[in-house]
């Protein structure tokens, strides 16, 4: 019989091996990989299902902080590296790993948990709902023209890795406090995840390029990208693979996209994580040339409903009483009264009949302001009278859509 426990340094190599195998890889076995693992993972939050001396399942949590509507920063247990070996499927290992993880997040007092789902059919049953979405964008640079011209005094410069880090960190921090869904990045996170450029991570593409946009001597945006050369009958058909674009001004956003779509020999541009409210399609004369497909991104589970709901701000005032049903706790239900005045919330557990009923994953879907309560009600995911559903939608919805910049 297997048991679940946190790992030690002695378990780390086996853990990394089984984790990589769970996602179909072989993993890096060099000392640099061990150093990165120690720097990023917290051993007291990294756990495994052991069957004798072997590891048959892995899991962990990052101690993250996420920006919520209104700019407040909320601690989040970042659910990560959940795998089960193919020899032990359908034996309750996943359920045991998740139960252990959620209990640990609750014990730490983190009001929310979050993840990027390897399979979207799995995590609703544990109370997570998709709270942010992204567009996968594909652009034909040969057919794109920018709708406006830009001030020639602005400049785009390429920086090497060492010079880029302090510059792009400064821009990221300026945006993070204003953009819902963005994560606080620690020094280790920057050094060992974001600025590390391990060859095995490149997928046959170049090292990372760092382009920064300058206005009046100040950097107001950056783009991180890779390139992959390709030729068809001596005609260049190279690819620009955009990793991240973060800007503080409209000019920087437009200027960086003008740069990314006009690199000689690289007419195909792909961005895996374009915000769904990004103005890029409106920056070009033919928006059909920016082909987009919608994909879920950060999933959220509320661990402490009153604390989580009181942490964010709201763009409308009102009140609603709702019941949540938690599939991760055998369908246990609880009822809460949410009252919002001047954008600030008071949420309390109450008794009595609710106005609305929803599962915990639906509440997670709504939490960051990008969810749609009206659509959820039409799908049968929220039950209640129409005025209360509309009130719930007005309370939770925000004008700006949340965006999470990275998978963890």
Tab-separated table of N, CA and C in Angstrom, residues 248-395:
chain	number	residue	atom	x	y	z
A	248	UNK	N	3.810	49.317	-20.139
A	248	UNK	CA	3.147	50.287	-19.262
A	248	UNK	C	2.439	51.388	-20.040
A	249	UNK	N	2.660	51.491	-21.361
A	249	UNK	CA	2.041	52.545	-22.168
A	249	UNK	C	1.481	51.968	-23.461
A	250	UNK	N	0.535	52.688	-24.025
A	250	UNK	CA	-0.045	52.293	-25.304
A	250	UNK	C	1.013	52.305	-26.399
A	251	UNK	N	1.870	53.307	-26.388
A	251	UNK	CA	2.913	53.415	-27.408
A	251	UNK	C	3.860	52.227	-27.354
A	252	UNK	N	4.224	51.790	-26.156
A	252	UNK	CA	5.125	50.651	-26.019
A	252	UNK	C	4.478	49.378	-26.550
A	253	UNK	N	3.218	49.198	-26.261
A	253	UNK	CA	2.516	48.001	-26.726
A	253	UNK	C	2.479	47.965	-28.250
A	254	UNK	N	2.094	49.082	-28.843
A	254	UNK	CA	2.021	49.143	-30.299
A	254	UNK	C	3.407	49.031	-30.927
A	255	UNK	N	4.383	49.705	-30.333
A	255	UNK	CA	5.725	49.693	-30.895
A	255	UNK	C	6.372	48.329	-30.863
A	256	UNK	N	6.178	47.586	-29.781
A	256	UNK	CA	6.769	46.255	-29.689
A	256	UNK	C	6.107	45.287	-30.671
A	257	UNK	N	4.792	45.401	-30.843
A	257	UNK	CA	4.143	44.524	-31.818
A	257	UNK	C	4.520	44.901	-33.245
A	258	UNK	N	4.744	46.191	-33.507
A	258	UNK	CA	5.249	46.585	-34.826
A	258	UNK	C	6.615	45.949	-35.073
A	259	UNK	N	7.439	45.893	-34.037
A	259	UNK	CA	8.759	45.272	-34.155
A	259	UNK	C	8.642	43.768	-34.373
A	260	UNK	N	7.840	43.098	-33.548
A	260	UNK	CA	7.746	41.642	-33.605
A	260	UNK	C	7.194	41.153	-34.941
A	261	UNK	N	6.337	41.948	-35.579
A	261	UNK	CA	5.712	41.524	-36.833
A	261	UNK	C	6.493	41.960	-38.063
A	262	UNK	N	7.684	42.520	-37.877
A	262	UNK	CA	8.429	43.019	-39.038
A	262	UNK	C	9.894	42.591	-39.025
A	263	UNK	N	10.216	41.497	-38.335
A	263	UNK	CA	11.593	41.008	-38.304
A	263	UNK	C	11.878	40.286	-39.619
A	264	UNK	N	12.868	40.745	-40.348
A	264	UNK	CA	13.200	40.158	-41.639
A	264	UNK	C	13.485	38.664	-41.517
A	265	UNK	N	12.966	37.905	-42.477
A	265	UNK	CA	13.156	36.463	-42.602
A	265	UNK	C	12.283	35.656	-41.639
A	266	UNK	N	11.501	36.338	-40.796
A	266	UNK	CA	10.684	35.638	-39.789
A	266	UNK	C	9.243	36.162	-39.847
A	267	UNK	N	8.487	35.764	-40.876
A	267	UNK	CA	7.147	36.330	-41.068
A	267	UNK	C	6.044	35.680	-40.242
A	268	UNK	N	6.316	34.530	-39.651
A	268	UNK	CA	5.274	33.842	-38.880
A	268	UNK	C	5.471	34.146	-37.396
A	269	UNK	N	4.451	34.725	-36.796
A	269	UNK	CA	4.530	35.114	-35.383
A	269	UNK	C	3.465	34.337	-34.618
A	270	UNK	N	3.875	33.711	-33.539
A	270	UNK	CA	2.938	32.986	-32.674
A	270	UNK	C	3.133	33.447	-31.236
A	271	UNK	N	2.004	33.660	-30.571
A	271	UNK	CA	2.035	34.019	-29.147
A	271	UNK	C	1.065	33.113	-28.426
A	272	UNK	N	1.579	32.362	-27.478
A	272	UNK	CA	0.779	31.365	-26.767
A	272	UNK	C	-0.168	31.976	-25.753
A	273	UNK	N	0.044	33.235	-25.347
A	273	UNK	CA	-0.647	33.766	-24.169
A	273	UNK	C	-1.086	35.218	-24.366
A	274	UNK	N	-1.732	35.514	-25.477
A	274	UNK	CA	-2.248	36.857	-25.712
A	274	UNK	C	-3.459	37.091	-24.814
A	275	UNK	N	-3.463	38.176	-24.007
A	275	UNK	CA	-4.648	38.455	-23.189
A	275	UNK	C	-5.895	38.563	-24.062
A	276	UNK	N	-7.033	38.120	-23.552
A	276	UNK	CA	-8.230	38.088	-24.388
A	276	UNK	C	-8.773	39.485	-24.672
A	277	UNK	N	-8.364	40.488	-23.892
A	277	UNK	CA	-8.771	41.860	-24.182
A	277	UNK	C	-7.624	42.686	-24.746
A	278	UNK	N	-6.597	42.010	-25.274
A	278	UNK	CA	-5.444	42.720	-25.831
A	278	UNK	C	-5.863	43.507	-27.074
A	279	UNK	N	-5.374	44.737	-27.244
A	279	UNK	CA	-5.768	45.547	-28.398
A	279	UNK	C	-5.069	45.183	-29.698
A	280	UNK	N	-4.235	44.145	-29.722
A	280	UNK	CA	-3.472	43.820	-30.921
A	280	UNK	C	-4.326	43.762	-32.184
A	281	UNK	N	-5.485	43.085	-32.197
A	281	UNK	CA	-6.255	43.055	-33.444
A	281	UNK	C	-6.662	44.444	-33.939
A	282	UNK	N	-6.815	45.387	-33.036
A	282	UNK	CA	-7.188	46.747	-33.425
A	282	UNK	C	-5.983	47.594	-33.827
A	283	UNK	N	-4.786	47.088	-33.585
A	283	UNK	CA	-3.584	47.817	-33.980
A	283	UNK	C	-3.254	47.634	-35.454
A	284	UNK	N	-3.829	46.615	-36.088
A	284	UNK	CA	-3.505	46.314	-37.478
A	284	UNK	C	-4.697	46.648	-38.376
A	285	UNK	N	-4.413	46.837	-39.654
A	285	UNK	CA	-5.468	47.254	-40.578
A	285	UNK	C	-6.431	46.128	-40.907
A	286	UNK	N	-6.001	44.870	-40.758
A	286	UNK	CA	-6.850	43.716	-41.063
A	286	UNK	C	-6.795	42.757	-39.883
A	287	UNK	N	-7.807	42.841	-39.018
A	287	UNK	CA	-7.766	42.050	-37.794
A	287	UNK	C	-7.887	40.544	-38.047
A	288	UNK	N	-8.357	40.150	-39.222
A	288	UNK	CA	-8.423	38.721	-39.526
A	288	UNK	C	-7.033	38.097	-39.626
A	289	UNK	N	-6.032	38.937	-39.818
A	289	UNK	CA	-4.668	38.428	-39.893
A	289	UNK	C	-4.117	38.043	-38.527
A	290	UNK	N	-4.841	38.402	-37.482
A	290	UNK	CA	-4.490	37.971	-36.125
A	290	UNK	C	-5.472	36.863	-35.760
A	291	UNK	N	-5.112	35.646	-36.080
A	291	UNK	CA	-5.994	34.503	-35.838
A	291	UNK	C	-5.845	34.050	-34.389
A	292	UNK	N	-6.973	33.911	-33.726
A	292	UNK	CA	-6.952	33.630	-32.296
A	292	UNK	C	-7.823	32.429	-31.962
A	293	UNK	N	-7.359	31.637	-31.004
A	293	UNK	CA	-8.166	30.552	-30.453
A	293	UNK	C	-8.151	30.677	-28.935
A	294	UNK	N	-9.305	30.481	-28.335
A	294	UNK	CA	-9.482	30.696	-26.895
A	294	UNK	C	-9.136	29.437	-26.113
A	295	UNK	N	-8.346	29.618	-25.042
A	295	UNK	CA	-7.919	28.500	-24.202
A	295	UNK	C	-7.995	28.937	-22.737
A	296	UNK	N	-8.380	28.017	-21.852
A	296	UNK	CA	-8.369	28.330	-20.419
A	296	UNK	C	-6.935	28.491	-19.936
A	297	UNK	N	-6.760	29.220	-18.849
A	297	UNK	CA	-5.417	29.488	-18.328
A	297	UNK	C	-5.385	29.191	-16.824
A	298	UNK	N	-5.380	30.208	-15.975
A	298	UNK	CA	-5.294	30.006	-14.523
A	298	UNK	C	-6.649	29.581	-13.960
A	299	UNK	N	-6.641	28.495	-13.205
A	299	UNK	CA	-7.835	27.999	-12.503
A	299	UNK	C	-7.711	28.366	-11.023
A	300	UNK	N	-8.841	28.726	-10.419
A	300	UNK	CA	-8.859	29.171	-9.022
A	300	UNK	C	-9.847	28.347	-8.214
A	301	UNK	N	-9.429	28.022	-6.995
A	301	UNK	CA	-10.330	27.441	-5.989
A	301	UNK	C	-10.293	28.328	-4.757
A	302	UNK	N	-11.448	28.707	-4.237
A	302	UNK	CA	-11.510	29.492	-3.008
A	302	UNK	C	-11.446	28.538	-1.815
A	303	UNK	N	-10.410	28.695	-1.001
A	303	UNK	CA	-10.239	27.875	0.187
A	303	UNK	C	-10.982	28.466	1.379
A	304	UNK	N	-10.958	29.787	1.488
A	304	UNK	CA	-11.623	30.527	2.562
A	304	UNK	C	-12.486	31.582	1.879
A	305	UNK	N	-13.755	31.270	1.705
A	305	UNK	CA	-14.629	32.117	0.887
A	305	UNK	C	-14.737	33.541	1.433
A	306	UNK	N	-15.048	33.752	2.708
A	306	UNK	CA	-15.146	35.144	3.188
A	306	UNK	C	-13.852	35.927	3.016
A	307	UNK	N	-12.709	35.336	3.376
A	307	UNK	CA	-11.437	36.053	3.261
A	307	UNK	C	-11.126	36.395	1.811
A	308	UNK	N	-11.336	35.420	0.922
A	308	UNK	CA	-11.038	35.656	-0.487
A	308	UNK	C	-11.941	36.734	-1.080
A	309	UNK	N	-13.219	36.694	-0.788
A	309	UNK	CA	-14.142	37.664	-1.382
A	309	UNK	C	-13.953	39.062	-0.790
A	310	UNK	N	-13.559	39.141	0.458
A	310	UNK	CA	-13.311	40.449	1.061
A	310	UNK	C	-11.976	41.041	0.626
A	311	UNK	N	-11.078	40.209	0.079
A	311	UNK	CA	-9.768	40.705	-0.337
A	311	UNK	C	-9.832	41.507	-1.626
A	312	UNK	N	-10.769	41.183	-2.507
A	312	UNK	CA	-10.847	41.886	-3.787
A	312	UNK	C	-11.825	43.055	-3.688
A	313	UNK	N	-11.738	43.952	-4.673
A	313	UNK	CA	-12.695	45.044	-4.771
A	313	UNK	C	-13.689	44.755	-5.891
A	314	UNK	N	-14.765	45.531	-5.890
A	314	UNK	CA	-15.864	45.302	-6.819
A	314	UNK	C	-16.215	46.606	-7.526
A	315	UNK	N	-16.641	46.505	-8.775
A	315	UNK	CA	-16.949	47.688	-9.567
A	315	UNK	C	-18.420	48.068	-9.508
A	316	UNK	N	-19.198	47.289	-8.778
A	316	UNK	CA	-20.613	47.602	-8.561
A	316	UNK	C	-20.962	47.258	-7.125
A	317	UNK	N	-21.896	47.976	-6.567
A	317	UNK	CA	-22.378	47.690	-5.221
A	317	UNK	C	-23.626	46.811	-5.298
A	318	UNK	N	-23.921	46.147	-4.198
A	318	UNK	CA	-25.093	45.290	-4.149
A	318	UNK	C	-24.902	44.184	-3.143
A	319	UNK	N	-25.822	43.244	-3.129
A	319	UNK	CA	-25.728	42.124	-2.191
A	319	UNK	C	-26.389	40.896	-2.798
A	320	UNK	N	-25.944	39.742	-2.335
A	320	UNK	CA	-26.511	38.483	-2.791
A	320	UNK	C	-26.180	37.412	-1.762
A	321	UNK	N	-27.086	36.470	-1.591
A	321	UNK	CA	-26.862	35.320	-0.719
A	321	UNK	C	-26.756	34.082	-1.595
A	322	UNK	N	-25.658	33.340	-1.444
A	322	UNK	CA	-25.439	32.201	-2.332
A	322	UNK	C	-24.953	30.992	-1.549
A	323	UNK	N	-25.261	29.835	-2.094
A	323	UNK	CA	-24.806	28.557	-1.533
A	323	UNK	C	-23.749	27.978	-2.461
A	324	UNK	N	-22.672	27.454	-1.873
A	324	UNK	CA	-21.663	26.736	-2.658
A	324	UNK	C	-21.670	25.270	-2.251
A	325	UNK	N	-21.507	24.425	-3.239
A	325	UNK	CA	-21.406	22.982	-3.026
A	325	UNK	C	-20.000	22.562	-3.437
A	326	UNK	N	-19.276	21.937	-2.531
A	326	UNK	CA	-17.868	21.632	-2.750
A	326	UNK	C	-17.681	20.153	-3.069
A	327	UNK	N	-17.428	19.818	-4.342
A	327	UNK	CA	-17.250	18.396	-4.685
A	327	UNK	C	-16.002	17.788	-4.067
A	328	UNK	N	-15.026	18.620	-3.689
A	328	UNK	CA	-13.805	18.097	-3.072
A	328	UNK	C	-14.043	17.676	-1.633
A	329	UNK	N	-15.180	18.084	-1.070
A	329	UNK	CA	-15.507	17.736	0.310
A	329	UNK	C	-16.826	16.976	0.359
A	330	UNK	N	-16.939	16.002	-0.538
A	330	UNK	CA	-18.109	15.110	-0.590
A	330	UNK	C	-19.424	15.868	-0.730
A	331	UNK	N	-19.391	16.976	-1.477
A	331	UNK	CA	-20.605	17.731	-1.722
A	331	UNK	C	-21.061	18.593	-0.567
A	332	UNK	N	-20.196	18.843	0.391
A	332	UNK	CA	-20.554	19.686	1.532
A	332	UNK	C	-20.947	21.080	1.038
A	333	UNK	N	-21.973	21.655	1.620
A	333	UNK	CA	-22.446	22.965	1.177
A	333	UNK	C	-22.304	23.990	2.299
A	334	UNK	N	-22.227	25.252	1.913
A	334	UNK	CA	-22.188	26.368	2.853
A	334	UNK	C	-22.863	27.553	2.181
A	335	UNK	N	-23.467	28.414	2.983
A	335	UNK	CA	-24.188	29.567	2.454
A	335	UNK	C	-23.548	30.846	2.985
A	336	UNK	N	-23.390	31.827	2.091
A	336	UNK	CA	-22.712	33.079	2.417
A	336	UNK	C	-23.552	34.271	1.951
A	337	UNK	N	-23.429	35.344	2.695
A	337	UNK	CA	-24.048	36.614	2.338
A	337	UNK	C	-22.934	37.575	1.951
A	338	UNK	N	-22.963	38.062	0.706
A	338	UNK	CA	-21.979	39.013	0.211
A	338	UNK	C	-22.647	40.374	0.070
A	339	UNK	N	-22.083	41.359	0.746
A	339	UNK	CA	-22.602	42.728	0.678
A	339	UNK	C	-21.468	43.657	0.279
A	340	UNK	N	-21.691	44.455	-0.778
A	340	UNK	CA	-20.664	45.338	-1.311
A	340	UNK	C	-21.158	46.778	-1.254
A	341	UNK	N	-20.338	47.642	-0.664
A	341	UNK	CA	-20.625	49.084	-0.608
A	341	UNK	C	-19.332	49.833	-0.909
A	342	UNK	N	-19.417	50.784	-1.817
A	342	UNK	CA	-18.240	51.568	-2.232
A	342	UNK	C	-17.092	50.675	-2.688
A	343	UNK	N	-17.438	49.542	-3.300
A	343	UNK	CA	-16.437	48.645	-3.843
A	343	UNK	C	-15.828	47.676	-2.859
A	344	UNK	N	-16.113	47.836	-1.560
A	344	UNK	CA	-15.575	46.959	-0.519
A	344	UNK	C	-16.632	45.952	-0.084
A	345	UNK	N	-16.171	44.722	0.199
A	345	UNK	CA	-17.105	43.640	0.487
A	345	UNK	C	-17.070	43.214	1.941
A	346	UNK	N	-18.215	42.756	2.386
A	346	UNK	CA	-18.316	42.039	3.659
A	346	UNK	C	-19.006	40.721	3.342
A	347	UNK	N	-18.355	39.614	3.711
A	347	UNK	CA	-18.890	38.292	3.412
A	347	UNK	C	-18.958	37.478	4.697
A	348	UNK	N	-20.116	36.929	4.968
A	348	UNK	CA	-20.316	36.164	6.203
A	348	UNK	C	-21.073	34.878	5.902
A	349	UNK	N	-20.767	33.848	6.673
A	349	UNK	CA	-21.532	32.605	6.592
A	349	UNK	C	-22.880	32.812	7.261
A	350	UNK	N	-23.941	32.331	6.625
A	350	UNK	CA	-25.292	32.527	7.149
A	350	UNK	C	-26.069	31.222	7.066
A	351	UNK	N	-27.187	31.208	7.730
A	351	UNK	CA	-28.129	30.102	7.644
A	351	UNK	C	-29.331	30.548	6.802
A	352	UNK	N	-30.122	29.601	6.383
A	352	UNK	CA	-31.330	29.956	5.662
A	352	UNK	C	-31.210	29.710	4.171
A	353	UNK	N	-32.290	30.000	3.459
A	353	UNK	CA	-32.374	29.721	2.030
A	353	UNK	C	-31.553	30.739	1.236
A	354	UNK	N	-30.739	30.292	0.293
A	354	UNK	CA	-29.942	31.204	-0.515
A	354	UNK	C	-30.738	31.730	-1.710
A	355	UNK	N	-30.237	32.825	-2.288
A	355	UNK	CA	-30.797	33.312	-3.551
A	355	UNK	C	-30.313	32.464	-4.722
A	356	UNK	N	-29.086	31.937	-4.591
A	356	UNK	CA	-28.423	31.238	-5.679
A	356	UNK	C	-27.673	30.026	-5.149
A	357	UNK	N	-27.483	29.052	-6.016
A	357	UNK	CA	-26.673	27.886	-5.669
A	357	UNK	C	-25.702	27.607	-6.818
A	358	UNK	N	-24.450	27.323	-6.467
A	358	UNK	CA	-23.435	26.993	-7.473
A	358	UNK	C	-22.409	26.072	-6.853
A	359	UNK	N	-21.674	25.364	-7.687
A	359	UNK	CA	-20.558	24.557	-7.201
A	359	UNK	C	-19.362	25.456	-6.925
A	360	UNK	N	-18.416	24.941	-6.163
A	360	UNK	CA	-17.229	25.708	-5.797
A	360	UNK	C	-16.417	26.112	-7.019
A	361	UNK	N	-16.374	25.268	-8.044
A	361	UNK	CA	-15.598	25.606	-9.227
A	361	UNK	C	-16.189	26.796	-9.975
A	362	UNK	N	-17.500	26.985	-9.903
A	362	UNK	CA	-18.123	28.139	-10.553
A	362	UNK	C	-17.736	29.424	-9.823
A	363	UNK	N	-17.696	29.373	-8.508
A	363	UNK	CA	-17.250	30.540	-7.744
A	363	UNK	C	-15.793	30.874	-8.079
A	364	UNK	N	-14.961	29.847	-8.241
A	364	UNK	CA	-13.580	30.076	-8.661
A	364	UNK	C	-13.508	30.719	-10.033
A	365	UNK	N	-14.380	30.305	-10.930
A	365	UNK	CA	-14.450	30.882	-12.274
A	365	UNK	C	-14.773	32.368	-12.235
A	366	UNK	N	-15.616	32.774	-11.306
A	366	UNK	CA	-16.050	34.175	-11.227
A	366	UNK	C	-15.063	35.061	-10.490
A	367	UNK	N	-14.189	34.490	-9.671
A	367	UNK	CA	-13.481	35.251	-8.648
A	367	UNK	C	-12.653	36.418	-9.171
A	368	UNK	N	-11.915	36.242	-10.248
A	368	UNK	CA	-11.002	37.288	-10.708
A	368	UNK	C	-11.666	38.305	-11.639
A	369	UNK	N	-12.951	38.148	-11.874
A	369	UNK	CA	-13.677	39.164	-12.635
A	369	UNK	C	-13.852	38.871	-14.099
A	370	UNK	N	-13.282	37.771	-14.590
A	370	UNK	CA	-13.396	37.452	-16.000
A	370	UNK	C	-14.471	36.436	-16.317
A	371	UNK	N	-15.091	35.864	-15.298
A	371	UNK	CA	-16.138	34.875	-15.513
A	371	UNK	C	-17.466	35.533	-15.853
A	372	UNK	N	-18.402	34.716	-16.293
A	372	UNK	CA	-19.696	35.227	-16.720
A	372	UNK	C	-20.800	34.437	-16.033
A	373	UNK	N	-21.419	35.057	-15.035
A	373	UNK	CA	-22.464	34.369	-14.283
A	373	UNK	C	-23.699	34.119	-15.136
A	374	UNK	N	-23.982	35.009	-16.088
A	374	UNK	CA	-25.157	34.832	-16.942
A	374	UNK	C	-24.997	33.592	-17.810
A	375	UNK	N	-23.810	33.420	-18.381
A	375	UNK	CA	-23.553	32.238	-19.196
A	375	UNK	C	-23.598	30.974	-18.349
A	376	UNK	N	-23.017	31.038	-17.151
A	376	UNK	CA	-23.047	29.877	-16.265
A	376	UNK	C	-24.479	29.489	-15.905
A	377	UNK	N	-25.330	30.479	-15.700
A	377	UNK	CA	-26.731	30.184	-15.393
A	377	UNK	C	-27.426	29.533	-16.587
A	378	UNK	N	-27.141	30.037	-17.792
A	378	UNK	CA	-27.760	29.432	-18.983
A	378	UNK	C	-27.284	28.002	-19.192
A	379	UNK	N	-26.073	27.704	-18.709
A	379	UNK	CA	-25.537	26.340	-18.806
A	379	UNK	C	-26.018	25.450	-17.668
A	380	UNK	N	-26.839	25.996	-16.767
A	380	UNK	CA	-27.329	25.224	-15.633
A	380	UNK	C	-26.332	25.086	-14.500
A	381	UNK	N	-25.259	25.889	-14.534
A	381	UNK	CA	-24.229	25.802	-13.511
A	381	UNK	C	-24.534	26.684	-12.301
A	382	UNK	N	-25.441	27.634	-12.449
A	382	UNK	CA	-25.926	28.453	-11.340
A	382	UNK	C	-27.442	28.385	-11.360
A	383	UNK	N	-28.034	28.107	-10.224
A	383	UNK	CA	-29.494	28.068	-10.130
A	383	UNK	C	-29.967	29.172	-9.197
A	384	UNK	N	-31.098	29.767	-9.535
A	384	UNK	CA	-31.670	30.843	-8.737
A	384	UNK	C	-32.535	31.732	-9.595
A	385	UNK	N	-33.099	32.762	-8.980
A	385	UNK	CA	-33.963	33.657	-9.739
A	385	UNK	C	-33.115	34.615	-10.581
A	386	UNK	N	-33.695	35.103	-11.674
A	386	UNK	CA	-32.938	35.912	-12.624
A	386	UNK	C	-32.399	37.201	-12.026
A	387	UNK	N	-33.163	37.959	-11.219
A	387	UNK	CA	-32.580	39.175	-10.631
A	387	UNK	C	-31.329	38.890	-9.798
A	388	UNK	N	-31.327	37.796	-9.058
A	388	UNK	CA	-30.159	37.467	-8.234
A	388	UNK	C	-28.971	37.058	-9.106
A	389	UNK	N	-29.242	36.334	-10.194
A	389	UNK	CA	-28.158	35.963	-11.109
A	389	UNK	C	-27.541	37.206	-11.732
A	390	UNK	N	-28.391	38.152	-12.141
A	390	UNK	CA	-27.875	39.397	-12.723
A	390	UNK	C	-27.090	40.210	-11.690
A	391	UNK	N	-27.560	40.201	-10.466
A	391	UNK	CA	-26.840	40.912	-9.398
A	391	UNK	C	-25.471	40.275	-9.179
A	392	UNK	N	-25.412	38.944	-9.180
A	392	UNK	CA	-24.138	38.245	-9.018
A	392	UNK	C	-23.180	38.605	-10.157
A	393	UNK	N	-23.703	38.637	-11.376
A	393	UNK	CA	-22.869	38.974	-12.534
A	393	UNK	C	-22.307	40.386	-12.416
A	394	UNK	N	-23.151	41.339	-12.046
A	394	UNK	CA	-22.694	42.728	-11.917
A	394	UNK	C	-21.641	42.863	-10.819
A	395	UNK	N	-21.810	42.140	-9.732
A	395	UNK	CA	-20.868	42.249	-8.621
A	395	UNK	C	-19.483	41.732	-8.997
